[in-house]
mmCIF file with all atom_site columns, C-alpha atoms in Angstrom:
data_model
loop_
_atom_site.group_PDB
_atom_site.id
_atom_site.type_symbol
_atom_site.label_atom_id
_atom_site.label_alt_id
_atom_site.label_comp_id
_atom_site.label_asym_id
_atom_site.label_entity_id
_atom_site.label_seq_id
_atom_site.pdbx_PDB_ins_code
_atom_site.Cartn_x
_atom_site.Cartn_y
_atom_site.Cartn_z
_atom_site.occupancy
_atom_site.B_iso_or_equiv
_atom_site.pdbx_formal_charge
_atom_site.auth_seq_id
_atom_site.auth_comp_id
_atom_site.auth_asym_id
_atom_site.auth_atom_id
_atom_site.pdbx_PDB_model_num
ATOM 1   C CA . VAL Z 1 1   ? -17.708 -93.964 -6.684  1.00 72.00 ? 62  VAL Z CA 1
ATOM 2   C CA . ASN Z 1 2   ? -16.390 -90.612 -5.427  1.00 75.00 ? 63  ASN Z CA 1
ATOM 3   C CA . LEU Z 1 3   ? -13.009 -91.238 -7.046  1.00 73.00 ? 64  LEU Z CA 1
ATOM 4   C CA . ALA Z 1 4   ? -14.619 -92.203 -10.344 1.00 72.00 ? 65  ALA Z CA 1
ATOM 5   C CA . ALA Z 1 5   ? -16.904 -89.154 -10.282 1.00 70.00 ? 66  ALA Z CA 1
ATOM 6   C CA . SER Z 1 6   ? -13.920 -86.910 -9.498  1.00 73.00 ? 67  SER Z CA 1
ATOM 7   C CA . LEU Z 1 7   ? -11.912 -88.345 -12.392 1.00 72.00 ? 68  LEU Z CA 1
ATOM 8   C CA . ILE Z 1 8   ? -14.811 -87.670 -14.774 1.00 75.00 ? 69  ILE Z CA 1
ATOM 9   C CA . VAL Z 1 9   ? -16.045 -84.318 -13.446 1.00 73.00 ? 70  VAL Z CA 1
ATOM 10  C CA . ARG Z 1 10  ? -12.706 -82.613 -12.694 1.00 75.00 ? 71  ARG Z CA 1
ATOM 11  C CA . PRO Z 1 11  ? -11.463 -82.443 -16.326 1.00 74.00 ? 72  PRO Z CA 1
ATOM 12  C CA . LEU Z 1 12  ? -14.857 -81.103 -17.427 1.00 72.00 ? 73  LEU Z CA 1
ATOM 13  C CA . VAL Z 1 13  ? -14.736 -78.373 -14.766 1.00 71.00 ? 74  VAL Z CA 1
ATOM 14  C CA . MET Z 1 14  ? -11.130 -77.491 -15.657 1.00 74.00 ? 75  MET Z CA 1
ATOM 15  C CA . ARG Z 1 15  ? -12.018 -77.169 -19.363 1.00 76.00 ? 76  ARG Z CA 1
ATOM 16  C CA . SER Z 1 16  ? -14.976 -74.966 -18.493 1.00 73.00 ? 77  SER Z CA 1
ATOM 17  C CA . LEU Z 1 17  ? -12.795 -72.735 -16.289 1.00 74.00 ? 78  LEU Z CA 1
ATOM 18  C CA . ALA Z 1 18  ? -10.150 -72.490 -19.019 1.00 74.00 ? 79  ALA Z CA 1
ATOM 19  C CA . ARG Z 1 19  ? -12.798 -71.436 -21.588 1.00 74.00 ? 80  ARG Z CA 1
ATOM 20  C CA . GLU Z 1 20  ? -14.190 -68.785 -19.212 1.00 70.00 ? 81  GLU Z CA 1
ATOM 21  C CA . SER Z 1 21  ? -10.704 -67.496 -18.414 1.00 71.00 ? 82  SER Z CA 1
ATOM 22  C CA . THR Z 1 22  ? -9.916  -67.172 -22.146 1.00 69.00 ? 83  THR Z CA 1
ATOM 23  C CA . ARG Z 1 23  ? -13.224 -65.367 -22.770 1.00 66.00 ? 84  ARG Z CA 1
ATOM 24  C CA . GLN Z 1 24  ? -12.556 -62.862 -19.977 1.00 64.00 ? 85  GLN Z CA 1
ATOM 25  C CA . ARG Z 1 25  ? -8.953  -62.300 -21.099 1.00 68.00 ? 86  ARG Z CA 1
ATOM 26  C CA . ASN Z 1 26  ? -10.159 -61.607 -24.656 1.00 63.00 ? 87  ASN Z CA 1
ATOM 27  C CA . GLN Z 1 27  ? -12.682 -59.061 -23.357 1.00 65.00 ? 88  GLN Z CA 1
ATOM 28  C CA . ILE Z 1 28  ? -10.033 -57.247 -21.299 1.00 63.00 ? 89  ILE Z CA 1
ATOM 29  C CA . GLU Z 1 29  ? -7.617  -57.237 -24.252 1.00 67.00 ? 90  GLU Z CA 1
ATOM 30  C CA . GLY Z 1 30  ? -10.416 -55.781 -26.401 1.00 66.00 ? 91  GLY Z CA 1
ATOM 31  C CA . LEU Z 1 31  ? -10.888 -52.986 -23.850 1.00 66.00 ? 92  LEU Z CA 1
ATOM 32  C CA . ALA Z 1 32  ? -7.119  -52.395 -23.822 1.00 66.00 ? 93  ALA Z CA 1
ATOM 33  C CA . ASP Z 1 33  ? -7.169  -52.064 -27.641 1.00 70.00 ? 94  ASP Z CA 1
ATOM 34  C CA . ILE Z 1 34  ? -9.931  -49.429 -27.403 1.00 69.00 ? 95  ILE Z CA 1
ATOM 35  C CA . GLN Z 1 35  ? -7.933  -47.567 -24.754 1.00 70.00 ? 96  GLN Z CA 1
ATOM 36  C CA . LYS Z 1 36  ? -4.790  -47.588 -26.934 1.00 70.00 ? 97  LYS Z CA 1
ATOM 37  C CA . SER Z 1 37  ? -6.763  -46.242 -29.908 1.00 71.00 ? 98  SER Z CA 1
ATOM 38  C CA . LEU Z 1 38  ? -7.575  -43.095 -27.875 1.00 73.00 ? 99  LEU Z CA 1
ATOM 39  C CA . LEU Z 1 39  ? -3.920  -42.196 -27.303 1.00 76.00 ? 100 LEU Z CA 1
ATOM 40  C CA . PRO Z 1 40  ? -2.513  -39.261 -29.270 1.00 79.00 ? 101 PRO Z CA 1
ATOM 41  C CA . ASP Z 1 41  ? -0.793  -40.169 -32.520 1.00 82.00 ? 102 ASP Z CA 1
ATOM 42  C CA . ASN Z 1 42  ? 2.513   -38.340 -31.925 1.00 82.00 ? 103 ASN Z CA 1
ATOM 43  C CA . PRO Z 1 43  ? 1.391   -34.901 -33.139 1.00 86.00 ? 104 PRO Z CA 1
ATOM 44  C CA . GLN Z 1 44  ? 3.943   -32.703 -34.912 1.00 90.00 ? 105 GLN Z CA 1
ATOM 45  C CA . ILE Z 1 45  ? 4.421   -29.654 -32.673 1.00 91.00 ? 106 ILE Z CA 1
ATOM 46  C CA . ALA Z 1 46  ? 6.593   -26.793 -33.931 1.00 91.00 ? 107 ALA Z CA 1
ATOM 47  C CA . GLY Z 1 47  ? 9.133   -25.704 -31.334 1.00 89.00 ? 108 GLY Z CA 1
ATOM 48  C CA . LEU Z 1 48  ? 8.857   -28.852 -29.189 1.00 90.00 ? 109 LEU Z CA 1
ATOM 49  C CA . ASP Z 1 49  ? 10.999  -31.981 -29.100 1.00 91.00 ? 110 ASP Z CA 1
ATOM 50  C CA . TYR Z 1 50  ? 9.448   -34.737 -27.017 1.00 90.00 ? 111 TYR Z CA 1
ATOM 51  C CA . ALA Z 1 51  ? 9.412   -38.454 -26.342 1.00 90.00 ? 112 ALA Z CA 1
ATOM 52  C CA . VAL Z 1 52  ? 6.550   -40.482 -24.836 1.00 87.00 ? 113 VAL Z CA 1
ATOM 53  C CA . HIS Z 1 53  ? 6.399   -43.894 -23.194 1.00 86.00 ? 114 HIS Z CA 1
ATOM 54  C CA . TRP Z 1 54  ? 2.988   -45.194 -22.071 1.00 81.00 ? 115 TRP Z CA 1
ATOM 55  C CA . GLN Z 1 55  ? 2.908   -48.408 -20.049 1.00 78.00 ? 116 GLN Z CA 1
ATOM 56  C CA . PRO Z 1 56  ? -0.359  -49.308 -18.286 1.00 75.00 ? 117 PRO Z CA 1
ATOM 57  C CA . ALA Z 1 57  ? -0.130  -51.058 -14.930 1.00 70.00 ? 118 ALA Z CA 1
ATOM 58  C CA . GLU Z 1 58  ? -2.160  -53.989 -16.305 1.00 71.00 ? 119 GLU Z CA 1
ATOM 59  C CA . THR Z 1 59  ? -3.487  -55.105 -19.710 1.00 71.00 ? 120 THR Z CA 1
ATOM 60  C CA . ALA Z 1 60  ? -6.230  -52.478 -19.386 1.00 73.00 ? 121 ALA Z CA 1
ATOM 61  C CA . ALA Z 1 61  ? -5.785  -49.848 -16.688 1.00 78.00 ? 122 ALA Z CA 1
ATOM 62  C CA . GLY Z 1 62  ? -6.645  -46.326 -15.598 1.00 83.00 ? 123 GLY Z CA 1
ATOM 63  C CA . ASP Z 1 63  ? -3.415  -44.763 -16.899 1.00 87.00 ? 124 ASP Z CA 1
ATOM 64  C CA . TYR Z 1 64  ? -4.102  -41.873 -19.273 1.00 90.00 ? 125 TYR Z CA 1
ATOM 65  C CA . TYR Z 1 65  ? -2.381  -39.156 -21.255 1.00 90.00 ? 126 TYR Z CA 1
ATOM 66  C CA . GLU Z 1 66  ? -3.331  -36.668 -23.951 1.00 91.00 ? 127 GLU Z CA 1
ATOM 67  C CA . MET Z 1 67  ? -1.084  -34.347 -25.937 1.00 92.00 ? 128 MET Z CA 1
ATOM 68  C CA . ASN Z 1 68  ? -2.312  -31.789 -28.467 1.00 88.00 ? 129 ASN Z CA 1
ATOM 69  C CA . LYS Z 1 69  ? -1.154  -28.956 -30.663 1.00 88.00 ? 130 LYS Z CA 1
ATOM 70  C CA . LEU Z 1 70  ? -3.633  -26.190 -29.796 1.00 85.00 ? 131 LEU Z CA 1
ATOM 71  C CA . THR Z 1 71  ? -2.495  -23.309 -32.007 1.00 82.00 ? 132 THR Z CA 1
ATOM 72  C CA . GLU Z 1 72  ? -5.505  -23.487 -34.367 1.00 77.00 ? 133 GLU Z CA 1
ATOM 73  C CA . LEU Z 1 73  ? -7.981  -24.132 -31.528 1.00 71.00 ? 134 LEU Z CA 1
ATOM 74  C CA . ALA Z 1 74  ? -6.754  -21.459 -29.134 1.00 63.00 ? 135 ALA Z CA 1
ATOM 75  C CA . LEU Z 1 75  ? -8.566  -18.436 -30.657 1.00 63.00 ? 136 LEU Z CA 1
ATOM 76  C CA . LEU Z 1 76  ? -6.460  -16.081 -28.550 1.00 68.00 ? 137 LEU Z CA 1
ATOM 77  C CA . PRO Z 1 77  ? -6.697  -12.516 -29.865 1.00 69.00 ? 138 PRO Z CA 1
ATOM 78  C CA . ASP Z 1 78  ? -3.369  -11.604 -28.257 1.00 75.00 ? 139 ASP Z CA 1
ATOM 79  C CA . PHE Z 1 79  ? -1.432  -14.614 -29.604 1.00 75.00 ? 140 PHE Z CA 1
ATOM 80  C CA . GLN Z 1 80  ? 1.646   -13.523 -31.535 1.00 77.00 ? 141 GLN Z CA 1
ATOM 81  C CA . PRO Z 1 81  ? 2.719   -16.407 -33.786 1.00 75.00 ? 142 PRO Z CA 1
ATOM 82  C CA . ASN Z 1 82  ? 6.473   -16.829 -33.848 1.00 82.00 ? 143 ASN Z CA 1
ATOM 83  C CA . GLY Z 1 83  ? 6.664   -20.114 -35.718 1.00 86.00 ? 144 GLY Z CA 1
ATOM 84  C CA . ASN Z 1 84  ? 6.100   -22.240 -32.613 1.00 90.00 ? 145 ASN Z CA 1
ATOM 85  C CA . ASP Z 1 85  ? 2.872   -23.928 -31.539 1.00 90.00 ? 146 ASP Z CA 1
ATOM 86  C CA . ILE Z 1 86  ? 0.707   -23.614 -28.446 1.00 90.00 ? 147 ILE Z CA 1
ATOM 87  C CA . TRP Z 1 87  ? 0.461   -27.097 -26.928 1.00 92.00 ? 148 TRP Z CA 1
ATOM 88  C CA . GLY Z 1 88  ? -1.146  -28.895 -24.023 1.00 92.00 ? 149 GLY Z CA 1
ATOM 89  C CA . VAL Z 1 89  ? -0.566  -32.122 -22.098 1.00 94.00 ? 150 VAL Z CA 1
ATOM 90  C CA . ILE Z 1 90  ? -2.746  -34.041 -19.645 1.00 94.00 ? 151 ILE Z CA 1
ATOM 91  C CA . VAL Z 1 91  ? -1.491  -37.011 -17.616 1.00 94.00 ? 152 VAL Z CA 1
ATOM 92  C CA . GLY Z 1 92  ? -3.934  -38.884 -15.388 1.00 92.00 ? 153 GLY Z CA 1
ATOM 93  C CA . ASP Z 1 93  ? -4.488  -41.992 -13.299 1.00 92.00 ? 154 ASP Z CA 1
ATOM 94  C CA . VAL Z 1 94  ? -7.775  -43.493 -12.123 1.00 90.00 ? 155 VAL Z CA 1
ATOM 95  C CA . SER Z 1 95  ? -7.855  -45.035 -8.649  1.00 88.00 ? 156 SER Z CA 1
ATOM 96  C CA . GLY Z 1 96  ? -7.949  -48.817 -8.590  1.00 83.00 ? 157 GLY Z CA 1
ATOM 97  C CA . HIS Z 1 97  ? -6.728  -51.240 -11.229 1.00 79.00 ? 158 HIS Z CA 1
ATOM 98  C CA . GLY Z 1 98  ? -7.868  -53.252 -14.197 1.00 78.00 ? 159 GLY Z CA 1
ATOM 99  C CA . ALA Z 1 99  ? -10.884 -53.036 -16.462 1.00 79.00 ? 160 ALA Z CA 1
ATOM 100 C CA . ALA Z 1 100 ? -13.022 -50.811 -14.190 1.00 82.00 ? 161 ALA Z CA 1
ATOM 101 C CA . ALA Z 1 101 ? -10.279 -48.162 -13.966 1.00 83.00 ? 162 ALA Z CA 1
ATOM 102 C CA . ALA Z 1 102 ? -9.740  -48.419 -17.732 1.00 82.00 ? 163 ALA Z CA 1
ATOM 103 C CA . MET Z 1 103 ? -13.435 -47.724 -18.365 1.00 83.00 ? 164 MET Z CA 1
ATOM 104 C CA . GLU Z 1 104 ? -13.240 -44.618 -16.151 1.00 87.00 ? 165 GLU Z CA 1
ATOM 105 C CA . ALA Z 1 105 ? -10.211 -43.375 -18.130 1.00 87.00 ? 166 ALA Z CA 1
ATOM 106 C CA . VAL Z 1 106 ? -12.084 -43.952 -21.407 1.00 86.00 ? 167 VAL Z CA 1
ATOM 107 C CA . GLN Z 1 107 ? -15.081 -42.024 -20.056 1.00 88.00 ? 168 GLN Z CA 1
ATOM 108 C CA . PHE Z 1 108 ? -12.816 -39.148 -18.949 1.00 91.00 ? 169 PHE Z CA 1
ATOM 109 C CA . ASP Z 1 109 ? -11.377 -39.015 -22.476 1.00 90.00 ? 170 ASP Z CA 1
ATOM 110 C CA . ALA Z 1 110 ? -14.879 -38.897 -23.981 1.00 89.00 ? 171 ALA Z CA 1
ATOM 111 C CA . ILE Z 1 111 ? -15.879 -36.050 -21.633 1.00 90.00 ? 172 ILE Z CA 1
ATOM 112 C CA . LEU Z 1 112 ? -12.727 -34.094 -22.392 1.00 89.00 ? 173 LEU Z CA 1
ATOM 113 C CA . ARG Z 1 113 ? -13.372 -34.332 -26.152 1.00 87.00 ? 174 ARG Z CA 1
ATOM 114 C CA . THR Z 1 114 ? -16.697 -32.503 -25.710 1.00 88.00 ? 175 THR Z CA 1
ATOM 115 C CA . TYR Z 1 115 ? -14.985 -29.486 -24.096 1.00 88.00 ? 176 TYR Z CA 1
ATOM 116 C CA . GLN Z 1 116 ? -15.247 -26.518 -26.465 1.00 82.00 ? 177 GLN Z CA 1
ATOM 117 C CA . GLY Z 1 117 ? -12.929 -24.141 -24.601 1.00 76.00 ? 178 GLY Z CA 1
ATOM 118 C CA . GLY Z 1 118 ? -15.113 -21.060 -25.086 1.00 66.00 ? 179 GLY Z CA 1
ATOM 119 C CA . GLU Z 1 119 ? -13.010 -18.978 -22.692 1.00 61.00 ? 180 GLU Z CA 1
ATOM 120 C CA . GLY Z 1 120 ? -9.761  -19.894 -24.462 1.00 64.00 ? 181 GLY Z CA 1
ATOM 121 C CA . PRO Z 1 121 ? -7.382  -22.725 -23.662 1.00 72.00 ? 182 PRO Z CA 1
ATOM 122 C CA . SER Z 1 122 ? -6.985  -23.155 -19.922 1.00 88.00 ? 183 SER Z CA 1
ATOM 123 C CA . PRO Z 1 123 ? -6.034  -26.268 -17.949 1.00 93.00 ? 184 PRO Z CA 1
ATOM 124 C CA . ALA Z 1 124 ? -8.246  -25.147 -15.041 1.00 93.00 ? 185 ALA Z CA 1
ATOM 125 C CA . ALA Z 1 125 ? -11.307 -24.542 -17.236 1.00 92.00 ? 186 ALA Z CA 1
ATOM 126 C CA . ALA Z 1 126 ? -10.915 -27.887 -19.042 1.00 92.00 ? 187 ALA Z CA 1
ATOM 127 C CA . ILE Z 1 127 ? -10.393 -29.875 -15.827 1.00 94.00 ? 188 ILE Z CA 1
ATOM 128 C CA . SER Z 1 128 ? -13.257 -28.090 -14.011 1.00 93.00 ? 189 SER Z CA 1
ATOM 129 C CA . TYR Z 1 129 ? -15.517 -29.002 -16.955 1.00 92.00 ? 190 TYR Z CA 1
ATOM 130 C CA . ALA Z 1 130 ? -14.348 -32.631 -16.998 1.00 92.00 ? 191 ALA Z CA 1
ATOM 131 C CA . ASN Z 1 131 ? -14.810 -32.923 -13.221 1.00 92.00 ? 192 ASN Z CA 1
ATOM 132 C CA . ARG Z 1 132 ? -18.455 -31.781 -13.405 1.00 90.00 ? 193 ARG Z CA 1
ATOM 133 C CA . TYR Z 1 133 ? -19.291 -34.441 -15.991 1.00 88.00 ? 194 TYR Z CA 1
ATOM 134 C CA . PHE Z 1 134 ? -17.082 -37.121 -14.428 1.00 84.00 ? 195 PHE Z CA 1
ATOM 135 C CA . PHE Z 1 135 ? -19.851 -37.516 -11.844 1.00 76.00 ? 196 PHE Z CA 1
ATOM 136 C CA . SER Z 1 136 ? -22.775 -39.762 -12.697 1.00 69.00 ? 197 SER Z CA 1
ATOM 137 C CA . ARG Z 1 137 ? -26.182 -40.293 -11.116 1.00 57.00 ? 198 ARG Z CA 1
ATOM 138 C CA . ARG Z 1 138 ? -24.734 -42.979 -8.856  1.00 61.00 ? 199 ARG Z CA 1
ATOM 139 C CA . SER Z 1 139 ? -21.588 -42.965 -6.736  1.00 62.00 ? 200 SER Z CA 1
ATOM 140 C CA . ARG Z 1 140 ? -18.663 -44.014 -8.930  1.00 66.00 ? 201 ARG Z CA 1
ATOM 141 C CA . GLY Z 1 141 ? -16.351 -45.450 -6.303  1.00 74.00 ? 202 GLY Z CA 1
ATOM 142 C CA . HIS Z 1 142 ? -13.397 -44.044 -8.259  1.00 83.00 ? 203 HIS Z CA 1
ATOM 143 C CA . PHE Z 1 143 ? -11.547 -40.765 -8.421  1.00 91.00 ? 204 PHE Z CA 1
ATOM 144 C CA . MET Z 1 144 ? -8.938  -39.572 -10.901 1.00 93.00 ? 205 MET Z CA 1
ATOM 145 C CA . THR Z 1 145 ? -5.721  -37.640 -10.404 1.00 94.00 ? 206 THR Z CA 1
ATOM 146 C CA . VAL Z 1 146 ? -4.650  -35.355 -13.252 1.00 95.00 ? 207 VAL Z CA 1
ATOM 147 C CA . PHE Z 1 147 ? -1.707  -33.133 -14.126 1.00 96.00 ? 208 PHE Z CA 1
ATOM 148 C CA . ALA Z 1 148 ? -2.589  -30.673 -16.913 1.00 95.00 ? 209 ALA Z CA 1
ATOM 149 C CA . MET Z 1 149 ? -0.494  -27.981 -18.581 1.00 95.00 ? 210 MET Z CA 1
ATOM 150 C CA . LEU Z 1 150 ? -0.626  -25.543 -21.460 1.00 93.00 ? 211 LEU Z CA 1
ATOM 151 C CA . TYR Z 1 151 ? 2.361   -23.728 -22.973 1.00 93.00 ? 212 TYR Z CA 1
ATOM 152 C CA . ARG Z 1 152 ? 2.274   -20.480 -24.946 1.00 89.00 ? 213 ARG Z CA 1
ATOM 153 C CA . PRO Z 1 153 ? 5.545   -19.927 -26.830 1.00 90.00 ? 214 PRO Z CA 1
ATOM 154 C CA . ASP Z 1 154 ? 4.818   -16.246 -27.518 1.00 88.00 ? 215 ASP Z CA 1
ATOM 155 C CA . THR Z 1 155 ? 4.669   -15.341 -23.828 1.00 89.00 ? 216 THR Z CA 1
ATOM 156 C CA . ARG Z 1 156 ? 6.903   -18.250 -22.671 1.00 91.00 ? 217 ARG Z CA 1
ATOM 157 C CA . LEU Z 1 157 ? 4.298   -18.964 -19.976 1.00 91.00 ? 218 LEU Z CA 1
ATOM 158 C CA . LEU Z 1 158 ? 3.388   -22.449 -18.792 1.00 93.00 ? 219 LEU Z CA 1
ATOM 159 C CA . ASN Z 1 159 ? -0.034  -22.717 -17.119 1.00 93.00 ? 220 ASN Z CA 1
ATOM 160 C CA . PHE Z 1 160 ? -0.480  -25.897 -15.101 1.00 95.00 ? 221 PHE Z CA 1
ATOM 161 C CA . LEU Z 1 161 ? -2.378  -27.589 -12.303 1.00 95.00 ? 222 LEU Z CA 1
ATOM 162 C CA . SER Z 1 162 ? -2.199  -30.810 -10.371 1.00 95.00 ? 223 SER Z CA 1
ATOM 163 C CA . ALA Z 1 163 ? -5.524  -32.347 -9.347  1.00 95.00 ? 224 ALA Z CA 1
ATOM 164 C CA . GLY Z 1 164 ? -4.082  -34.702 -6.737  1.00 93.00 ? 225 GLY Z CA 1
ATOM 165 C CA . HIS Z 1 165 ? -1.435  -36.007 -9.168  1.00 93.00 ? 226 HIS Z CA 1
ATOM 166 C CA . PRO Z 1 166 ? 2.279   -36.328 -8.403  1.00 91.00 ? 227 PRO Z CA 1
ATOM 167 C CA . PRO Z 1 167 ? 4.096   -33.153 -9.468  1.00 90.00 ? 228 PRO Z CA 1
ATOM 168 C CA . ALA Z 1 168 ? 5.853   -32.698 -12.791 1.00 91.00 ? 229 ALA Z CA 1
ATOM 169 C CA . LEU Z 1 169 ? 9.590   -32.030 -12.739 1.00 92.00 ? 230 LEU Z CA 1
ATOM 170 C CA . LEU Z 1 170 ? 10.974  -28.919 -14.421 1.00 92.00 ? 231 LEU Z CA 1
ATOM 171 C CA . ARG Z 1 171 ? 14.728  -29.098 -14.930 1.00 92.00 ? 232 ARG Z CA 1
ATOM 172 C CA . ARG Z 1 172 ? 16.846  -26.072 -15.764 1.00 90.00 ? 233 ARG Z CA 1
ATOM 173 C CA . GLY Z 1 173 ? 20.492  -27.031 -15.832 1.00 93.00 ? 234 GLY Z CA 1
ATOM 174 C CA . ARG Z 1 174 ? 21.125  -28.656 -12.448 1.00 93.00 ? 235 ARG Z CA 1
ATOM 175 C CA . ASP Z 1 175 ? 18.080  -27.088 -10.786 1.00 94.00 ? 236 ASP Z CA 1
ATOM 176 C CA . VAL Z 1 176 ? 14.929  -29.209 -10.523 1.00 93.00 ? 237 VAL Z CA 1
ATOM 177 C CA . HIS Z 1 177 ? 11.584  -27.649 -9.560  1.00 90.00 ? 238 HIS Z CA 1
ATOM 178 C CA . LEU Z 1 178 ? 8.386   -29.477 -8.620  1.00 92.00 ? 239 LEU Z CA 1
ATOM 179 C CA . LEU Z 1 179 ? 5.285   -28.212 -10.441 1.00 91.00 ? 240 LEU Z CA 1
ATOM 180 C CA . GLY Z 1 180 ? 1.928   -28.696 -8.752  1.00 86.00 ? 241 GLY Z CA 1
ATOM 181 C CA . GLU Z 1 181 ? 3.077   -30.468 -5.615  1.00 78.00 ? 242 GLU Z CA 1
ATOM 182 C CA . GLY Z 1 182 ? 0.082   -30.993 -3.269  1.00 73.00 ? 243 GLY Z CA 1
ATOM 183 C CA . ASP Z 1 183 ? -1.888  -28.534 -5.349  1.00 73.00 ? 244 ASP Z CA 1
ATOM 184 C CA . GLN Z 1 184 ? -5.619  -29.385 -5.681  1.00 92.00 ? 245 GLN Z CA 1
ATOM 185 C CA . ILE Z 1 185 ? -8.094  -32.239 -5.129  1.00 94.00 ? 246 ILE Z CA 1
ATOM 186 C CA . PRO Z 1 186 ? -8.599  -35.159 -7.567  1.00 93.00 ? 247 PRO Z CA 1
ATOM 187 C CA . LEU Z 1 187 ? -11.523 -35.338 -9.989  1.00 93.00 ? 248 LEU Z CA 1
ATOM 188 C CA . GLY Z 1 188 ? -14.603 -37.109 -8.728  1.00 90.00 ? 249 GLY Z CA 1
ATOM 189 C CA . VAL Z 1 189 ? -14.437 -35.770 -5.159  1.00 89.00 ? 250 VAL Z CA 1
ATOM 190 C CA . LEU Z 1 190 ? -16.498 -32.540 -5.343  1.00 89.00 ? 251 LEU Z CA 1
ATOM 191 C CA . ARG Z 1 191 ? -18.684 -31.991 -8.409  1.00 87.00 ? 252 ARG Z CA 1
ATOM 192 C CA . ASP Z 1 192 ? -18.610 -28.170 -8.398  1.00 89.00 ? 253 ASP Z CA 1
ATOM 193 C CA . HIS Z 1 193 ? -14.965 -27.692 -7.472  1.00 91.00 ? 254 HIS Z CA 1
ATOM 194 C CA . GLU Z 1 194 ? -13.354 -24.973 -9.587  1.00 92.00 ? 255 GLU Z CA 1
ATOM 195 C CA . TYR Z 1 195 ? -9.709  -25.687 -10.364 1.00 94.00 ? 256 TYR Z CA 1
ATOM 196 C CA . ARG Z 1 196 ? -7.193  -22.858 -10.664 1.00 93.00 ? 257 ARG Z CA 1
ATOM 197 C CA . ASN Z 1 197 ? -4.131  -22.415 -12.863 1.00 93.00 ? 258 ASN Z CA 1
ATOM 198 C CA . ASN Z 1 198 ? -0.587  -21.936 -11.706 1.00 94.00 ? 259 ASN Z CA 1
ATOM 199 C CA . GLU Z 1 199 ? 1.874   -20.101 -13.926 1.00 93.00 ? 260 GLU Z CA 1
ATOM 200 C CA . ILE Z 1 200 ? 5.611   -20.238 -14.468 1.00 92.00 ? 261 ILE Z CA 1
ATOM 201 C CA . VAL Z 1 201 ? 7.906   -18.667 -17.030 1.00 91.00 ? 262 VAL Z CA 1
#
C-alpha cells in the first residue's frame, strides 16, 4: 500500500514543486527586468569616453549604478562652460543577495530620483539625503555601500566619497591611486549621518 501510494503521490508532488519553482523564477525575472529598466541609457557626455559593464551577482541582485550628465541640472553660478559636461556616477551594492537586495537597490534608486540638489550638485549632499530616506519605520536588515563622484571639467576637480564601498582606482600613467579607501560608513547604519566630499584634481 505504501509503495502504491508513493508511486501515485510522488509524481503529483513533483509536478506541484515544478510549477511553484517556475512561478517563483518568473517573479524574480520580472523583478530583474524592472531593475534593468532603471539603469542609465548610455548618456552622451561631452568630454568623456566611457564603457560600462553591469553584471548582477544573481538574476536580481543589489548591484546598482547610475551615471548622469549634470550640466543642465547643476545651476552653478561659477560654472564656466568649455564645451565639456559636468557628470556624476554612483556605484552601489546592497548587503545580502537575491530578490530582497534587488528591492533595496530599486528603493534607493527611487529615493535618489527625488533629490532636488538645492545646494548644487554634491555627492555628499545627495548621499546624505538618500541615507535619511533609506531608513523605514522598521529595521531593514540591510545596508548599502556606495561610491559617488562628480566631475567639473571647468575646474578639473573630482568630488567623491565612499560610503563603505571598495575604493575607485585612478590611473595616471603607471601611477594608480585609491579614491575613498576606508572613507565613511555605509547607508542604512546611522540615519542622520552627514557624508563629506573628498576632492582631487
